[in-house]
Every structure is written in C-alpha cells, then in structure tokens.
Amino acid sequence: MHQMIISVAAFDYLKTRKKLWLKALVAFIPALAAGLVMRFATPNSAIVISDVFSDFVNVQINTVAILISFSIAIITILVTADNSNITRLKEKHSTDCKPLKGKPLSLFQVLLSNITYNVLAEVLYLGILIVLVFVRLYISDDVCKDLMAVCVFFVTHILHVLLESVGQMYLTFWKHEEVG
C-alpha cells in the first residue's frame, strides 16, 4: 500500500511537469563533465580511487540525510501554514504544469508536489548510496569513476529541484502581486 502512495506522488510529478528533459539536461551536463574528467585526466599517483569513492559516498550520505530533513521541514511549513499567501496559492492555477486528470493544478499543489518529489528522489538516492558502500568492495577503479559521475547527476538533479522549491517557497511567503 505504501509503495503505491509513494509511486503515485512520483508519477503525478512526472506527468504534470513540462520540460522534464531540461531538468535532466541540467543534471546531465555536470555529470558528463565529471565523468570525462575522471575518465581521461591522470590522477596523482598517490591517490587511491576507491578511497576517494568511499569518502565521496560517505560525505553524500550525510549531506542527503540533511537534505531529506530540510525538505520534510519545508513540507511541514507548507501544510501547516495558514495565511493569506497559502490561501492564494490554493486558489490560483498554474500555467507552468500540465493538468492532472483534466484538472489544472493549483500553485499550492505544484509546490507540494515539487517538494514531495524531491524527498522521494533524496530517499531513493540515499538508498543507492548505502548500497554503494558495499558495492565498492567488488568494483574496479574505472567503475568507481563512472559511479561518481552518476552520483554527480543525482546530486545536481536533487539540488536543482530543491532550489526551485526554495524559490517557490520564498515567493509564497514574500508579499508579491503575482505568485508563481
């Protein structure tokens, strides 16, 4: 039952967003650059790639755990806030998203789904990072380099969506004529 609820939230986000390819591209470019540098640049001979990979993954585990807490705090603020800005968000429809089941999304739904999607992406990525802690024992340095590039993709994507959500939160609580 819980898996169904989680997948509904993720699929609703994916179904209602325009230009998803742009979000993927924003994350893909730094990941590709990192992958190319790691693949073709010659590291210092004293550097042990598997140690760098382990440190990289461990730092990310801590960072993603903090980001999950931050994202959940944003959801808490959003759903418990009761002010005129939240009321306006619930009443105004978004033109930046596709309708869901024929109904336009309110700006409140857009913001909530952005943050919910980000929490789901962060939790998924945290799970991947935990698996990588153990996988590291069985993979070559070249695979470590490739996996670090994949990690850069995830981190960039998560930070991009998070910054978008923070910007939306700012506009929610800062008095403006037009929110969105």
Short mmCIF file of C-alpha atoms in Angstrom, two decimals:
data_model
loop_
_atom_site.label_atom_id
_atom_site.label_comp_id
_atom_site.label_asym_id
_atom_site.label_seq_id
_atom_site.Cartn_x
_atom_site.Cartn_y
_atom_site.Cartn_z
CA MET A 1 0.00 0.00 0.00
CA HIS A 2 2.77 2.48 0.94
CA GLN A 3 4.69 1.74 -2.25
CA MET A 4 1.57 2.65 -4.21
CA ILE A 5 1.24 6.00 -2.43
CA ILE A 6 4.91 6.77 -2.99
CA SER A 7 4.74 5.89 -6.68
CA VAL A 8 1.57 7.98 -7.14
CA ALA A 9 3.36 11.06 -5.81
CA ALA A 10 6.35 10.50 -8.10
CA PHE A 11 4.25 9.72 -11.16
CA ASP A 12 1.99 12.74 -10.58
CA TYR A 13 5.08 14.94 -10.54
CA LEU A 14 6.43 13.38 -13.73
CA LYS A 15 3.05 13.55 -15.50
CA THR A 16 2.42 17.19 -14.72
CA ARG A 17 5.78 18.81 -15.38
CA LYS A 18 6.66 20.42 -18.65
CA LYS A 19 10.24 20.34 -19.92
CA LEU A 20 11.42 17.42 -17.79
CA TRP A 21 14.15 16.98 -20.36
CA LEU A 22 15.58 20.33 -19.25
CA LYS A 23 15.83 19.18 -15.62
CA ALA A 24 17.61 16.04 -16.83
CA LEU A 25 19.93 18.10 -19.04
CA VAL A 26 20.81 20.44 -16.17
CA ALA A 27 21.94 17.40 -14.17
CA PHE A 28 23.46 15.51 -17.11
CA ILE A 29 25.94 18.20 -18.20
CA PRO A 30 27.90 18.38 -14.90
CA ALA A 31 27.74 14.58 -14.59
CA LEU A 32 29.13 14.17 -18.09
CA ALA A 33 31.86 16.72 -17.41
CA ALA A 34 32.81 15.00 -14.15
CA GLY A 35 32.78 11.61 -15.86
CA LEU A 36 35.02 12.80 -18.69
CA VAL A 37 37.48 14.44 -16.32
CA MET A 38 37.64 11.35 -14.13
CA ARG A 39 37.98 9.06 -17.13
CA PHE A 40 40.66 10.95 -19.05
CA ALA A 41 42.57 13.05 -16.52
CA THR A 42 45.53 11.36 -14.90
CA PRO A 43 45.18 11.44 -11.12
CA ASN A 44 48.07 11.91 -8.75
CA SER A 45 49.76 8.53 -8.30
CA ALA A 46 49.33 8.79 -4.51
CA ILE A 47 45.54 8.93 -4.93
CA VAL A 48 43.63 5.70 -4.41
CA ILE A 49 40.42 5.97 -6.44
CA SER A 50 38.49 3.50 -4.30
CA ASP A 51 39.32 5.58 -1.19
CA VAL A 52 38.19 8.77 -2.91
CA PHE A 53 34.99 6.98 -3.97
CA SER A 54 34.35 5.80 -0.39
CA ASP A 55 34.90 9.28 1.03
CA PHE A 56 32.71 10.79 -1.68
CA VAL A 57 29.86 8.37 -0.93
CA ASN A 58 30.17 8.84 2.84
CA VAL A 59 30.02 12.63 2.58
CA GLN A 60 26.98 12.36 0.33
CA ILE A 61 25.17 10.04 2.75
CA ASN A 62 25.43 12.71 5.46
CA THR A 63 24.53 15.51 3.07
CA VAL A 64 21.49 13.74 1.61
CA ALA A 65 20.24 12.89 5.11
CA ILE A 66 20.38 16.60 5.95
CA LEU A 67 18.62 17.49 2.68
CA ILE A 68 15.84 15.00 3.47
CA SER A 69 15.33 16.69 6.83
CA PHE A 70 15.29 20.10 5.19
CA SER A 71 12.77 19.00 2.55
CA ILE A 72 10.48 17.46 5.14
CA ALA A 73 10.69 20.69 7.15
CA ILE A 74 9.57 22.61 4.05
CA ILE A 75 6.59 20.28 3.64
CA THR A 76 5.71 20.78 7.31
CA ILE A 77 5.86 24.55 6.97
CA LEU A 78 3.80 24.45 3.81
CA VAL A 79 0.99 22.23 5.06
CA THR A 80 0.74 23.84 8.50
CA ALA A 81 0.95 27.47 7.41
CA ASP A 82 -2.34 29.27 7.47
CA ASN A 83 -2.03 32.68 5.94
CA SER A 84 -3.33 34.65 3.01
CA ASN A 85 -0.41 33.67 0.78
CA ILE A 86 -1.18 29.95 1.19
CA THR A 87 -4.86 30.61 0.52
CA ARG A 88 -3.94 32.46 -2.68
CA LEU A 89 -1.69 29.57 -3.73
CA LYS A 90 -4.54 27.13 -3.28
CA GLU A 91 -6.89 29.31 -5.33
CA LYS A 92 -4.60 30.22 -8.22
CA HIS A 93 -3.95 27.72 -11.00
CA SER A 94 -0.54 27.06 -12.50
CA THR A 95 0.12 27.61 -16.17
CA ASP A 96 3.56 26.02 -15.92
CA CYS A 97 2.27 22.48 -15.37
CA LYS A 98 0.15 20.07 -17.34
CA PRO A 99 -3.32 19.35 -15.92
CA LEU A 100 -3.74 16.15 -13.91
CA LYS A 101 -6.81 14.10 -14.79
CA GLY A 102 -8.17 17.07 -16.70
CA LYS A 103 -7.89 19.48 -13.77
CA PRO A 104 -5.32 22.28 -13.59
CA LEU A 105 -3.02 22.22 -10.60
CA SER A 106 -3.11 24.97 -8.03
CA LEU A 107 0.17 26.68 -7.24
CA PHE A 108 -0.03 25.03 -3.81
CA GLN A 109 -0.22 21.58 -5.44
CA VAL A 110 2.73 22.42 -7.69
CA LEU A 111 4.86 23.46 -4.74
CA LEU A 112 3.82 20.49 -2.63
CA SER A 113 4.45 18.02 -5.44
CA ASN A 114 7.88 19.56 -6.14
CA ILE A 115 8.94 19.12 -2.55
CA THR A 116 7.39 15.65 -2.25
CA TYR A 117 9.15 14.54 -5.43
CA ASN A 118 12.41 15.88 -4.07
CA VAL A 119 12.01 13.93 -0.81
CA LEU A 120 11.34 10.78 -2.84
CA ALA A 121 14.40 11.41 -5.03
CA GLU A 122 16.54 12.07 -1.95
CA VAL A 123 15.39 8.89 -0.19
CA LEU A 124 15.96 6.83 -3.35
CA TYR A 125 19.42 8.32 -3.74
CA LEU A 126 20.23 7.70 -0.08
CA GLY A 127 19.33 4.04 -0.63
CA ILE A 128 21.60 3.91 -3.67
CA LEU A 129 24.44 5.47 -1.67
CA ILE A 130 24.07 2.91 1.11
CA VAL A 131 24.27 0.11 -1.47
CA LEU A 132 27.38 1.74 -2.97
CA VAL A 133 29.14 1.49 0.40
CA PHE A 134 29.05 -2.30 0.00
CA VAL A 135 29.40 -2.46 -3.79
CA ARG A 136 32.70 -0.60 -3.57
CA LEU A 137 34.34 -3.73 -2.24
CA TYR A 138 33.76 -5.54 -5.54
CA ILE A 139 34.27 -2.98 -8.30
CA SER A 140 37.22 -1.62 -10.26
CA ASP A 141 38.54 1.93 -10.18
CA ASP A 142 37.01 2.62 -13.60
CA VAL A 143 33.57 1.61 -12.34
CA CYS A 144 34.12 3.83 -9.26
CA LYS A 145 34.79 6.77 -11.58
CA ASP A 146 31.62 6.07 -13.57
CA LEU A 147 29.57 5.74 -10.39
CA MET A 148 30.93 9.06 -9.12
CA ALA A 149 29.68 10.69 -12.34
CA VAL A 150 26.25 9.08 -11.76
CA CYS A 151 26.32 10.47 -8.22
CA VAL A 152 27.03 13.94 -9.62
CA PHE A 153 23.90 13.55 -11.78
CA PHE A 154 21.73 12.69 -8.78
CA VAL A 155 23.15 15.43 -6.58
CA THR A 156 22.74 18.06 -9.28
CA HIS A 157 19.16 16.96 -10.02
CA ILE A 158 18.19 16.96 -6.35
CA LEU A 159 19.76 20.38 -5.74
CA HIS A 160 18.10 21.82 -8.86
CA VAL A 161 14.62 20.72 -7.77
CA LEU A 162 15.34 21.80 -4.19
CA LEU A 163 16.44 25.28 -5.26
CA GLU A 164 13.35 25.56 -7.43
CA SER A 165 11.21 24.66 -4.41
CA VAL A 166 13.03 27.12 -2.16
CA GLY A 167 12.42 29.85 -4.72
CA GLN A 168 8.74 28.94 -4.82
CA MET A 169 8.59 29.00 -1.00
CA TYR A 170 10.19 32.43 -1.00
CA LEU A 171 7.58 33.74 -3.38
CA THR A 172 4.87 32.12 -1.27
CA PHE A 173 5.75 33.96 1.90
CA TRP A 174 7.05 37.19 0.41
CA LYS A 175 4.27 39.56 -0.45
CA HIS A 176 4.13 39.96 -4.24
CA GLU A 177 1.36 40.96 -6.58
CA GLU A 178 1.76 37.76 -8.58
CA VAL A 179 2.97 34.47 -7.11
CA GLY A 180 4.31 31.84 -9.47
#
